[in-house]
mmCIF file of C-alpha atoms in Angstrom:
data_model
loop_
_atom_site.group_PDB
_atom_site.id
_atom_site.type_symbol
_atom_site.label_atom_id
_atom_site.label_comp_id
_atom_site.label_asym_id
_atom_site.label_seq_id
_atom_site.Cartn_x
_atom_site.Cartn_y
_atom_site.Cartn_z
ATOM 1 C CA UNK A 1 0.000 0.000 0.000
ATOM 2 C CA UNK A 2 2.372 2.710 1.233
ATOM 3 C CA UNK A 3 1.436 6.109 2.650
ATOM 4 C CA UNK A 4 2.742 9.423 1.383
ATOM 5 C CA UNK A 5 4.401 10.282 4.689
ATOM 6 C CA UNK A 6 7.997 10.122 5.818
ATOM 7 C CA UNK A 7 8.658 9.085 9.393
ATOM 8 C CA UNK A 8 11.864 10.728 10.694
ATOM 9 C CA UNK A 9 14.262 8.341 12.411
ATOM 10 C CA UNK A 10 14.052 10.353 15.633
ATOM 11 C CA UNK A 11 10.386 9.343 15.989
ATOM 12 C CA UNK A 12 11.358 5.737 16.695
ATOM 13 C CA UNK A 13 10.691 4.877 20.352
ATOM 14 C CA UNK A 14 14.099 3.720 21.545
ATOM 15 C CA UNK A 15 13.228 2.725 25.118
ATOM 16 C CA UNK A 16 10.011 1.763 26.935
ATOM 17 C CA UNK A 17 7.844 4.604 28.220
ATOM 18 C CA UNK A 18 8.636 3.827 31.850
ATOM 19 C CA UNK A 19 12.337 4.510 31.198
ATOM 20 C CA UNK A 20 11.838 7.995 29.762
ATOM 21 C CA UNK A 21 11.811 9.812 33.085
ATOM 22 C CA UNK A 22 11.188 9.523 36.822
ATOM 23 C CA UNK A 23 7.722 8.391 37.795
ATOM 24 C CA UNK A 24 6.809 7.300 34.278
ATOM 25 C CA UNK A 25 4.680 4.200 33.699
ATOM 26 C CA UNK A 26 3.757 1.942 30.801
ATOM 27 C CA UNK A 27 0.611 3.953 30.221
ATOM 28 C CA UNK A 28 2.574 7.214 29.821
ATOM 29 C CA UNK A 29 2.157 7.174 26.055
ATOM 30 C CA UNK A 30 0.047 9.253 23.727
ATOM 31 C CA UNK A 31 -3.127 8.144 21.976
ATOM 32 C CA UNK A 32 -4.165 9.389 18.553
ATOM 33 C CA UNK A 33 -7.878 8.813 17.909
ATOM 34 C CA UNK A 34 -9.379 8.583 14.420
ATOM 35 C CA UNK A 35 -13.085 8.824 13.652
ATOM 36 C CA UNK A 36 -13.149 8.891 9.891
ATOM 37 C CA UNK A 37 -10.743 11.624 8.788
ATOM 38 C CA UNK A 38 -11.211 13.540 12.058
ATOM 39 C CA UNK A 39 -8.372 13.090 14.553
ATOM 40 C CA UNK A 40 -7.983 14.034 18.195
ATOM 41 C CA UNK A 41 -5.071 13.813 20.604
ATOM 42 C CA UNK A 42 -5.156 12.184 24.027
ATOM 43 C CA UNK A 43 -3.094 10.406 26.640
ATOM 44 C CA UNK A 44 -3.483 6.642 26.785
ATOM 45 C CA UNK A 45 -4.925 6.954 30.292
ATOM 46 C CA UNK A 46 -7.973 8.617 28.725
ATOM 47 C CA UNK A 47 -8.911 5.383 26.930
ATOM 48 C CA UNK A 48 -11.733 4.417 29.365
ATOM 49 C CA UNK A 49 -13.468 7.741 28.700
ATOM 50 C CA UNK A 50 -13.231 7.171 24.934
ATOM 51 C CA UNK A 51 -15.068 3.851 25.097
ATOM 52 C CA UNK A 52 -18.563 3.163 26.356
ATOM 53 C CA UNK A 53 -20.480 0.590 28.360
ATOM 54 C CA UNK A 54 -21.248 -2.422 26.195
ATOM 55 C CA UNK A 55 -18.052 -2.201 24.161
ATOM 56 C CA UNK A 56 -15.836 -5.301 24.101
ATOM 57 C CA UNK A 57 -12.054 -4.977 24.048
ATOM 58 C CA UNK A 58 -10.564 -8.169 22.627
ATOM 59 C CA UNK A 59 -6.971 -8.784 23.763
ATOM 60 C CA UNK A 60 -4.207 -11.211 22.817
ATOM 61 C CA UNK A 61 -2.955 -13.304 25.763
ATOM 62 C CA UNK A 62 0.029 -14.793 23.907
ATOM 63 C CA UNK A 63 3.192 -14.407 25.951
ATOM 64 C CA UNK A 64 6.389 -13.105 24.380
ATOM 65 C CA UNK A 65 9.255 -15.575 24.138
ATOM 66 C CA UNK A 66 12.965 -14.940 24.603
ATOM 67 C CA UNK A 67 13.161 -15.899 20.937
ATOM 68 C CA UNK A 68 16.679 -14.711 19.973
ATOM 69 C CA UNK A 69 19.557 -17.139 20.583
ATOM 70 C CA UNK A 70 23.216 -16.834 19.574
ATOM 71 C CA UNK A 71 24.667 -19.654 17.513
ATOM 72 C CA UNK A 72 27.425 -20.765 15.157
ATOM 73 C CA UNK A 73 26.682 -21.948 11.638
ATOM 74 C CA UNK A 74 28.989 -24.637 10.299
ATOM 75 C CA UNK A 75 31.395 -27.242 11.630
ATOM 76 C CA UNK A 76 33.468 -26.888 14.778
ATOM 77 C CA UNK A 77 35.660 -25.109 15.648
ATOM 78 C CA UNK A 78 34.627 -21.615 14.725
ATOM 79 C CA UNK A 79 31.848 -21.169 12.219
ATOM 80 C CA UNK A 80 29.846 -18.142 11.185
ATOM 81 C CA UNK A 81 28.261 -16.305 14.136
ATOM 82 C CA UNK A 82 24.498 -15.986 13.706
ATOM 83 C CA UNK A 83 21.490 -15.043 15.796
ATOM 84 C CA UNK A 84 18.579 -17.448 15.499
ATOM 85 C CA UNK A 85 15.121 -15.906 15.748
ATOM 86 C CA UNK A 86 12.663 -18.662 16.676
ATOM 87 C CA UNK A 87 9.431 -17.674 14.967
ATOM 88 C CA UNK A 88 6.693 -20.296 15.059
ATOM 89 C CA UNK A 89 6.282 -23.812 16.461
ATOM 90 C CA UNK A 90 4.861 -26.278 13.935
ATOM 91 C CA UNK A 91 2.445 -29.099 14.707
ATOM 92 C CA UNK A 92 5.189 -31.630 13.884
ATOM 93 C CA UNK A 93 7.600 -30.223 16.489
ATOM 94 C CA UNK A 94 9.712 -28.266 14.021
ATOM 95 C CA UNK A 95 10.231 -24.534 14.398
ATOM 96 C CA UNK A 96 10.236 -21.828 11.742
ATOM 97 C CA UNK A 97 13.432 -19.838 12.270
ATOM 98 C CA UNK A 98 15.207 -16.844 10.788
ATOM 99 C CA UNK A 99 18.997 -16.571 10.793
ATOM 100 C CA UNK A 100 20.335 -13.055 11.315
ATOM 101 C CA UNK A 101 23.788 -11.452 11.365
ATOM 102 C CA UNK A 102 24.769 -10.022 14.773
ATOM 103 C CA UNK A 103 25.690 -6.338 15.026
ATOM 104 C CA UNK A 104 28.192 -4.886 17.532
ATOM 105 C CA UNK A 105 25.345 -2.775 18.961
ATOM 106 C CA UNK A 106 23.509 -5.931 20.036
ATOM 107 C CA UNK A 107 20.871 -5.771 17.306
ATOM 108 C CA UNK A 108 20.938 -7.802 14.088
ATOM 109 C CA UNK A 109 20.700 -7.360 10.326
ATOM 110 C CA UNK A 110 19.239 -9.537 7.581
ATOM 111 C CA UNK A 111 20.942 -12.681 6.320
ATOM 112 C CA UNK A 112 19.752 -15.196 3.751
ATOM 113 C CA UNK A 113 18.548 -18.540 5.078
ATOM 114 C CA UNK A 114 19.747 -22.032 4.244
ATOM 115 C CA UNK A 115 21.176 -24.131 2.860
ATOM 116 C CA UNK A 116 19.131 -27.242 3.608
ATOM 117 C CA UNK A 117 21.001 -29.532 5.986
ATOM 118 C CA UNK A 118 23.077 -26.718 7.493
ATOM 119 C CA UNK A 119 23.717 -27.121 11.216
ATOM 120 C CA UNK A 120 23.635 -24.285 13.739
ATOM 121 C CA UNK A 121 25.313 -24.984 17.073
ATOM 122 C CA UNK A 122 23.406 -23.439 19.965
ATOM 123 C CA UNK A 123 24.507 -22.897 23.587
ATOM 124 C CA UNK A 124 24.426 -25.908 25.902
ATOM 125 C CA UNK A 125 25.135 -28.408 23.126
ATOM 126 C CA UNK A 126 21.860 -28.070 21.218
ATOM 127 C CA UNK A 127 21.924 -28.499 17.445
ATOM 128 C CA UNK A 128 19.543 -26.914 14.942
ATOM 129 C CA UNK A 129 19.302 -28.420 11.444
ATOM 130 C CA UNK A 130 17.709 -26.418 8.623
ATOM 131 C CA UNK A 131 15.235 -28.460 6.582
ATOM 132 C CA UNK A 132 13.388 -26.383 3.985
ATOM 133 C CA UNK A 133 12.037 -22.867 3.417
ATOM 134 C CA UNK A 134 8.792 -22.103 5.210
ATOM 135 C CA UNK A 135 7.342 -20.930 1.888
ATOM 136 C CA UNK A 136 8.498 -22.695 -1.289
ATOM 137 C CA UNK A 137 10.913 -20.395 -3.067
ATOM 138 C CA UNK A 138 11.320 -18.193 0.007
ATOM 139 C CA UNK A 139 14.655 -17.701 1.668
ATOM 140 C CA UNK A 140 14.184 -15.838 4.945
ATOM 141 C CA UNK A 141 12.275 -18.259 7.193
ATOM 142 C CA UNK A 142 13.147 -21.959 7.297
ATOM 143 C CA UNK A 143 11.706 -24.995 9.017
ATOM 144 C CA UNK A 144 14.278 -26.505 11.350
ATOM 145 C CA UNK A 145 14.589 -29.316 13.871
ATOM 146 C CA UNK A 146 16.337 -28.951 17.199
ATOM 147 C CA UNK A 147 17.657 -31.908 19.177
ATOM 148 C CA UNK A 148 16.568 -30.404 22.499
ATOM 149 C CA UNK A 149 13.410 -28.889 23.950
ATOM 150 C CA UNK A 150 13.225 -25.428 22.363
ATOM 151 C CA UNK A 151 11.262 -23.702 25.181
ATOM 152 C CA UNK A 152 13.974 -24.882 27.562
ATOM 153 C CA UNK A 153 16.728 -23.548 25.286
ATOM 154 C CA UNK A 154 14.951 -20.196 25.042
ATOM 155 C CA UNK A 155 14.440 -20.006 28.789
ATOM 156 C CA UNK A 156 18.127 -20.681 29.489
ATOM 157 C CA UNK A 157 19.864 -18.864 26.644
ATOM 158 C CA UNK A 158 17.353 -16.664 24.819
ATOM 159 C CA UNK A 159 16.665 -12.959 24.916
ATOM 160 C CA UNK A 160 13.889 -10.860 23.356
ATOM 161 C CA UNK A 161 14.167 -10.049 19.667
ATOM 162 C CA UNK A 162 15.507 -6.538 19.263
ATOM 163 C CA UNK A 163 15.804 -4.295 16.232
ATOM 164 C CA UNK A 164 18.280 -1.517 15.500
ATOM 165 C CA UNK A 165 15.996 1.418 16.321
ATOM 166 C CA UNK A 166 16.109 0.541 20.055
ATOM 167 C CA UNK A 167 18.937 1.733 22.275
ATOM 168 C CA UNK A 168 19.739 -1.453 24.167
ATOM 169 C CA UNK A 169 18.565 -4.886 25.233
ATOM 170 C CA UNK A 170 15.594 -4.955 27.592
ATOM 171 C CA UNK A 171 14.512 -7.648 30.068
ATOM 172 C CA UNK A 172 11.863 -10.075 28.852
ATOM 173 C CA UNK A 173 9.363 -8.460 31.235
ATOM 174 C CA UNK A 174 9.502 -5.286 29.131
ATOM 175 C CA UNK A 175 8.137 -7.282 26.187
ATOM 176 C CA UNK A 176 5.245 -8.941 28.011
ATOM 177 C CA UNK A 177 1.824 -7.387 28.429
ATOM 178 C CA UNK A 178 -0.474 -7.437 31.441
ATOM 179 C CA UNK A 179 -2.640 -9.910 29.497
ATOM 180 C CA UNK A 180 0.138 -12.449 28.762
ATOM 181 C CA UNK A 181 -0.428 -16.047 29.848
ATOM 182 C CA UNK A 182 1.982 -18.973 29.378
ATOM 183 C CA UNK A 183 1.034 -21.713 26.924
ATOM 184 C CA UNK A 184 1.107 -25.339 28.179
ATOM 185 C CA UNK A 185 3.383 -26.437 25.306
ATOM 186 C CA UNK A 186 5.783 -23.513 25.630
ATOM 187 C CA UNK A 187 4.516 -21.738 22.524
ATOM 188 C CA UNK A 188 4.259 -17.992 22.412
ATOM 189 C CA UNK A 189 4.977 -14.957 20.294
ATOM 190 C CA UNK A 190 8.357 -14.235 18.764
ATOM 191 C CA UNK A 191 7.501 -10.536 18.921
ATOM 192 C CA UNK A 192 5.333 -8.806 21.500
ATOM 193 C CA UNK A 193 1.631 -8.189 20.772
ATOM 194 C CA UNK A 194 2.595 -4.594 21.454
ATOM 195 C CA UNK A 195 -0.798 -2.855 21.309
ATOM 196 C CA UNK A 196 -1.502 -4.346 24.731
ATOM 197 C CA UNK A 197 1.728 -3.115 26.283
ATOM 198 C CA UNK A 198 0.489 0.220 27.739
ATOM 199 C CA UNK A 199 -2.354 -1.437 29.661
ATOM 200 C CA UNK A 200 -1.930 -1.675 33.437
ATOM 201 C CA UNK A 201 -4.012 -3.525 36.005
ATOM 202 C CA UNK A 202 -5.340 -0.168 37.212
ATOM 203 C CA UNK A 203 -6.455 0.837 33.710
ATOM 204 C CA UNK A 204 -8.106 -2.539 33.132
ATOM 205 C CA UNK A 205 -10.022 -2.148 36.406
ATOM 206 C CA UNK A 206 -11.236 1.310 35.329
ATOM 207 C CA UNK A 207 -12.395 -0.061 31.968
ATOM 208 C CA UNK A 208 -14.321 -2.871 33.621
ATOM 209 C CA UNK A 209 -15.805 -0.428 36.097
ATOM 210 C CA UNK A 210 -17.169 1.615 33.200
ATOM 211 C CA UNK A 211 -18.895 -1.408 31.686
ATOM 212 C CA UNK A 212 -16.292 -2.279 29.035
ATOM 213 C CA UNK A 213 -15.810 -6.027 28.722
ATOM 214 C CA UNK A 214 -12.359 -7.591 28.249
ATOM 215 C CA UNK A 215 -12.351 -10.734 26.075
ATOM 216 C CA UNK A 216 -9.221 -12.875 25.596
ATOM 217 C CA UNK A 217 -7.948 -14.875 22.642
ATOM 218 C CA UNK A 218 -4.500 -16.008 21.576
ATOM 219 C CA UNK A 219 -2.524 -15.658 18.372
ATOM 220 C CA UNK A 220 1.164 -16.517 18.459
ATOM 221 C CA UNK A 221 2.974 -13.975 16.309
ATOM 222 C CA UNK A 222 5.991 -14.914 14.236
ATOM 223 C CA UNK A 223 8.954 -12.692 13.417
ATOM 224 C CA UNK A 224 8.180 -9.601 11.401
ATOM 225 C CA UNK A 225 11.720 -8.380 10.635
ATOM 226 C CA UNK A 226 11.162 -4.677 10.181
ATOM 227 C CA UNK A 227 13.181 -4.557 6.940
ATOM 228 C CA UNK A 228 10.990 -6.985 5.009
ATOM 229 C CA UNK A 229 7.341 -5.812 5.182
ATOM 230 C CA UNK A 230 5.994 -9.123 3.870
ATOM 231 C CA UNK A 231 2.414 -10.176 4.508
ATOM 232 C CA UNK A 232 2.123 -12.294 7.664
ATOM 233 C CA UNK A 233 2.804 -16.003 7.456
ATOM 234 C CA UNK A 234 0.325 -18.588 8.813
ATOM 235 C CA UNK A 235 0.044 -18.357 12.602
ATOM 236 C CA UNK A 236 -1.572 -20.427 15.344
ATOM 237 C CA UNK A 237 -4.584 -18.952 17.108
ATOM 238 C CA UNK A 238 -7.474 -19.815 19.395
ATOM 239 C CA UNK A 239 -10.747 -17.987 19.990
ATOM 240 C CA UNK A 240 -12.404 -19.430 23.144
ATOM 241 C CA UNK A 241 -16.144 -20.012 23.353
ATOM 242 C CA UNK A 242 -16.551 -17.354 26.067
ATOM 243 C CA UNK A 243 -14.921 -14.730 23.849
ATOM 244 C CA UNK A 244 -17.058 -15.711 20.861
ATOM 245 C CA UNK A 245 -20.143 -15.351 23.075
ATOM 246 C CA UNK A 246 -19.098 -11.896 24.343
ATOM 247 C CA UNK A 247 -18.374 -10.637 20.831
ATOM 248 C CA UNK A 248 -21.637 -11.954 19.426
ATOM 249 C CA UNK A 249 -23.628 -10.521 22.343
ATOM 250 C CA UNK A 250 -22.008 -7.101 21.897
ATOM 251 C CA UNK A 251 -22.821 -7.048 18.210
ATOM 252 C CA UNK A 252 -26.412 -8.095 18.857
ATOM 253 C CA UNK A 253 -26.814 -5.442 21.555
ATOM 254 C CA UNK A 254 -25.273 -2.496 19.706
ATOM 255 C CA UNK A 255 -21.883 -2.581 21.415
ATOM 256 C CA UNK A 256 -18.642 -2.134 19.522
ATOM 257 C CA UNK A 257 -15.939 -4.785 19.116
ATOM 258 C CA UNK A 258 -12.536 -3.121 19.524
ATOM 259 C CA UNK A 259 -9.493 -5.238 18.684
ATOM 260 C CA UNK A 260 -6.346 -4.561 20.701
ATOM 261 C CA UNK A 261 -3.752 -5.116 18.010
ATOM 262 C CA UNK A 262 -3.600 -6.380 14.454
ATOM 263 C CA UNK A 263 -3.091 -9.915 15.777
ATOM 264 C CA UNK A 264 -6.547 -9.783 17.351
ATOM 265 C CA UNK A 265 -8.108 -8.616 14.079
ATOM 266 C CA UNK A 266 -6.523 -11.556 12.270
ATOM 267 C CA UNK A 267 -7.781 -14.044 14.850
ATOM 268 C CA UNK A 268 -11.305 -12.644 15.130
ATOM 269 C CA UNK A 269 -11.790 -12.327 11.389
ATOM 270 C CA UNK A 270 -10.476 -15.888 10.963
ATOM 271 C CA UNK A 271 -13.149 -17.054 13.397
ATOM 272 C CA UNK A 272 -15.938 -15.191 11.601
ATOM 273 C CA UNK A 273 -18.512 -17.517 10.104
ATOM 274 C CA UNK A 274 -17.851 -17.663 6.370
ATOM 275 C CA UNK A 275 -14.048 -17.849 6.435
ATOM 276 C CA UNK A 276 -12.744 -21.292 5.396
ATOM 277 C CA UNK A 277 -8.998 -21.457 5.859
ATOM 278 C CA UNK A 278 -6.502 -24.217 6.699
ATOM 279 C CA UNK A 279 -7.486 -26.788 9.278
ATOM 280 C CA UNK A 280 -11.197 -26.168 8.764
ATOM 281 C CA UNK A 281 -11.081 -22.492 9.704
ATOM 282 C CA UNK A 282 -13.766 -20.555 7.705
ATOM 283 C CA UNK A 283 -12.334 -18.826 4.523
ATOM 284 C CA UNK A 284 -13.222 -15.366 3.216
ATOM 285 C CA UNK A 285 -14.358 -14.975 -0.375
ATOM 286 C CA UNK A 286 -11.691 -13.675 -2.735
ATOM 287 C CA UNK A 287 -11.989 -10.181 -4.157
ATOM 288 C CA UNK A 288 -15.012 -8.001 -3.603
ATOM 289 C CA UNK A 289 -15.201 -4.605 -1.962
ATOM 290 C CA UNK A 290 -14.612 -3.601 1.630
ATOM 291 C CA UNK A 291 -17.694 -4.214 3.786
ATOM 292 C CA UNK A 292 -18.422 -4.371 7.498
ATOM 293 C CA UNK A 293 -20.875 -7.222 7.815
ATOM 294 C CA UNK A 294 -22.951 -8.173 10.826
ATOM 295 C CA UNK A 295 -21.049 -11.447 11.094
ATOM 296 C CA UNK A 296 -20.839 -13.819 14.021
ATOM 297 C CA UNK A 297 -17.824 -15.443 15.605
ATOM 298 C CA UNK A 298 -17.445 -19.095 16.522
ATOM 299 C CA UNK A 299 -15.050 -20.740 18.955
ATOM 300 C CA UNK A 300 -12.228 -22.129 16.838
ATOM 301 C CA UNK A 301 -8.501 -22.771 16.909
ATOM 302 C CA UNK A 302 -5.790 -23.886 14.536
ATOM 303 C CA UNK A 303 -3.801 -22.057 11.884
ATOM 304 C CA UNK A 304 -4.813 -19.013 9.904
ATOM 305 C CA UNK A 305 -3.382 -17.699 6.660
ATOM 306 C CA UNK A 306 -5.903 -14.858 6.464
ATOM 307 C CA UNK A 307 -4.550 -11.525 5.269
ATOM 308 C CA UNK A 308 -7.076 -8.753 5.921
ATOM 309 C CA UNK A 309 -7.138 -6.290 3.025
ATOM 310 C CA UNK A 310 -9.479 -3.510 1.904
ATOM 311 C CA UNK A 311 -10.858 -5.845 -0.786
ATOM 312 C CA UNK A 312 -11.691 -8.482 1.795
ATOM 313 C CA UNK A 313 -12.969 -6.013 4.384
ATOM 314 C CA UNK A 314 -13.819 -6.828 7.999
ATOM 315 C CA UNK A 315 -16.856 -8.713 9.213
ATOM 316 C CA UNK A 316 -16.583 -8.547 12.994
ATOM 317 C CA UNK A 317 -14.236 -5.776 14.107
ATOM 318 C CA UNK A 318 -15.637 -2.262 14.550
ATOM 319 C CA UNK A 319 -12.511 -0.534 15.851
ATOM 320 C CA UNK A 320 -8.812 -1.130 16.356
ATOM 321 C CA UNK A 321 -6.218 -0.048 18.908
ATOM 322 C CA UNK A 322 -2.766 -0.427 17.394
ATOM 323 C CA UNK A 323 0.697 1.038 17.247
ATOM 324 C CA UNK A 324 2.048 3.227 14.478
ATOM 325 C CA UNK A 325 3.404 1.190 11.572
ATOM 326 C CA UNK A 326 5.988 1.948 8.911
ATOM 327 C CA UNK A 327 4.392 3.583 5.834
ATOM 328 C CA UNK A 328 5.340 0.504 3.744
ATOM 329 C CA UNK A 329 4.145 -2.102 6.250
ATOM 330 C CA UNK A 330 1.645 -4.727 5.127
ATOM 331 C CA UNK A 331 -0.296 -4.101 8.367
ATOM 332 C CA UNK A 332 -1.562 -0.853 6.859
ATOM 333 C CA UNK A 333 -3.781 -2.827 4.486
ATOM 334 C CA UNK A 334 -5.587 -4.162 7.554
ATOM 335 C CA UNK A 335 -5.931 -0.672 9.016
ATOM 336 C CA UNK A 336 -7.328 0.537 5.709
ATOM 337 C CA UNK A 337 -9.852 -2.319 5.772
ATOM 338 C CA UNK A 338 -11.028 -1.163 9.213
ATOM 339 C CA UNK A 339 -11.059 2.606 8.734
ATOM 340 C CA UNK A 340 -10.548 3.434 5.053
ATOM 341 C CA UNK A 341 -7.583 4.979 3.271
ATOM 342 C CA UNK A 342 -8.574 8.672 3.759
ATOM 343 C CA UNK A 343 -8.805 8.143 7.536
ATOM 344 C CA UNK A 344 -5.438 6.430 7.599
ATOM 345 C CA UNK A 345 -3.721 9.123 5.563
ATOM 346 C CA UNK A 346 -5.149 11.853 7.779
ATOM 347 C CA UNK A 347 -4.095 10.057 10.961
ATOM 348 C CA UNK A 348 -0.519 9.362 9.883
ATOM 349 C CA UNK A 349 0.026 12.918 8.694
ATOM 350 C CA UNK A 350 -1.226 14.126 12.087
ATOM 351 C CA UNK A 351 1.026 11.639 13.902
ATOM 352 C CA UNK A 352 4.122 12.915 12.116
ATOM 353 C CA UNK A 353 3.169 16.547 12.720
ATOM 354 C CA UNK A 354 2.457 15.791 16.365
ATOM 355 C CA UNK A 355 5.779 13.983 16.870
ATOM 356 C CA UNK A 356 4.187 10.709 17.929
ATOM 357 C CA UNK A 357 6.572 7.805 18.566
ATOM 358 C CA UNK A 358 6.664 4.671 16.400
ATOM 359 C CA UNK A 359 7.256 0.947 17.010
ATOM 360 C CA UNK A 360 6.597 -1.402 19.920
ATOM 361 C CA UNK A 361 7.565 1.042 22.696
ATOM 362 C CA UNK A 362 5.799 3.951 21.010
ATOM 363 C CA UNK A 363 2.444 5.681 21.032
ATOM 364 C CA UNK A 364 -0.952 4.202 20.155
ATOM 365 C CA UNK A 365 -3.598 4.813 17.510
ATOM 366 C CA UNK A 366 -7.292 4.130 18.151
ATOM 367 C CA UNK A 367 -9.467 3.790 15.058
ATOM 368 C CA UNK A 368 -13.169 4.143 15.867
ATOM 369 C CA UNK A 369 -16.232 4.206 13.618
ATOM 370 C CA UNK A 370 -17.529 7.616 12.681
ATOM 371 C CA UNK A 371 -20.376 8.761 14.911
ATOM 372 C CA UNK A 372 -23.708 7.670 13.426
ATOM 373 C CA UNK A 373 -22.163 4.994 11.190
ATOM 374 C CA UNK A 374 -23.973 1.665 10.921
ATOM 375 C CA UNK A 375 -22.923 -1.847 10.103
ATOM 376 C CA UNK A 376 -23.959 -3.500 6.879
ATOM 377 C CA UNK A 377 -25.728 -6.768 7.681
ATOM 378 C CA UNK A 378 -24.953 -9.406 5.097
#
């Protein structure tokens, strides 16, 4: 898609909000609100006043993994130093991984994957063997087998994935949200579901006190690699029955369904009746024009390859709370599907003028329906 805005490098959030000054907290970020092309400026702590009783905030409970591990590619002794980013756990026990080149600053830069059969030596004696590209013909992410329990390797030797726009490594706690819950099999997200990061227990209590419901689901995010901007790969998700019930009740009663993060949009729209994707998940029709249908959600889990675009539209989600994305990012197609391109262009121009901060430690953007707008029931 691409937006006709340039984001200056100094607008990258380099440290978490709570490290930007004495007495600061996670919720000390700004909130840009879009209603159509109209924008307004707020603090994130004003969020409860911007929502209303009967709204449902749907949140991602996937926990962030310490998914970056140092390794050596090739035979002993020596070998090429690499950083392995563990992206996604497959149903067969393999992991999708990305190999990166380490930088002296502690961040990494891109490196081609492969070849098949290559061995990466990990700390503690573990061995990773590359098998095949995740996508035929692709070269960045590869399926790999590891001879030890990967969650255990990550717990002992891993650190959070970090990109070059941040100042330094942060503890894993900085990359986990108040909603994060461990998965029984050790799965989780390679990169933080960052739209949930500014929430605190106090803010959640205020939302609930105002009659806003909080509904959980999980979608385990893979690596995004900020340089690439590809559409998302298939990811594992689960929408529980209780969440499906809350969403359907809100829609029937006139409440709004607000997704906290693009991961939540992907999961909810994959669970909308009428989408028939891999593993029996309902799939959206190809093509067409953007519509907001009065769809229902069912309890479902598995893998989704859904990419939400303006042509596909959204069927369940009324609003979206998200971070600020690069102007070339594929996520912007999803935002356009929710709010429309004019609204998105207006918001991003305002964010640059207002010196909002980008990326996972940055400010937030709330896209709400225009006042008086109505869903199309189809």
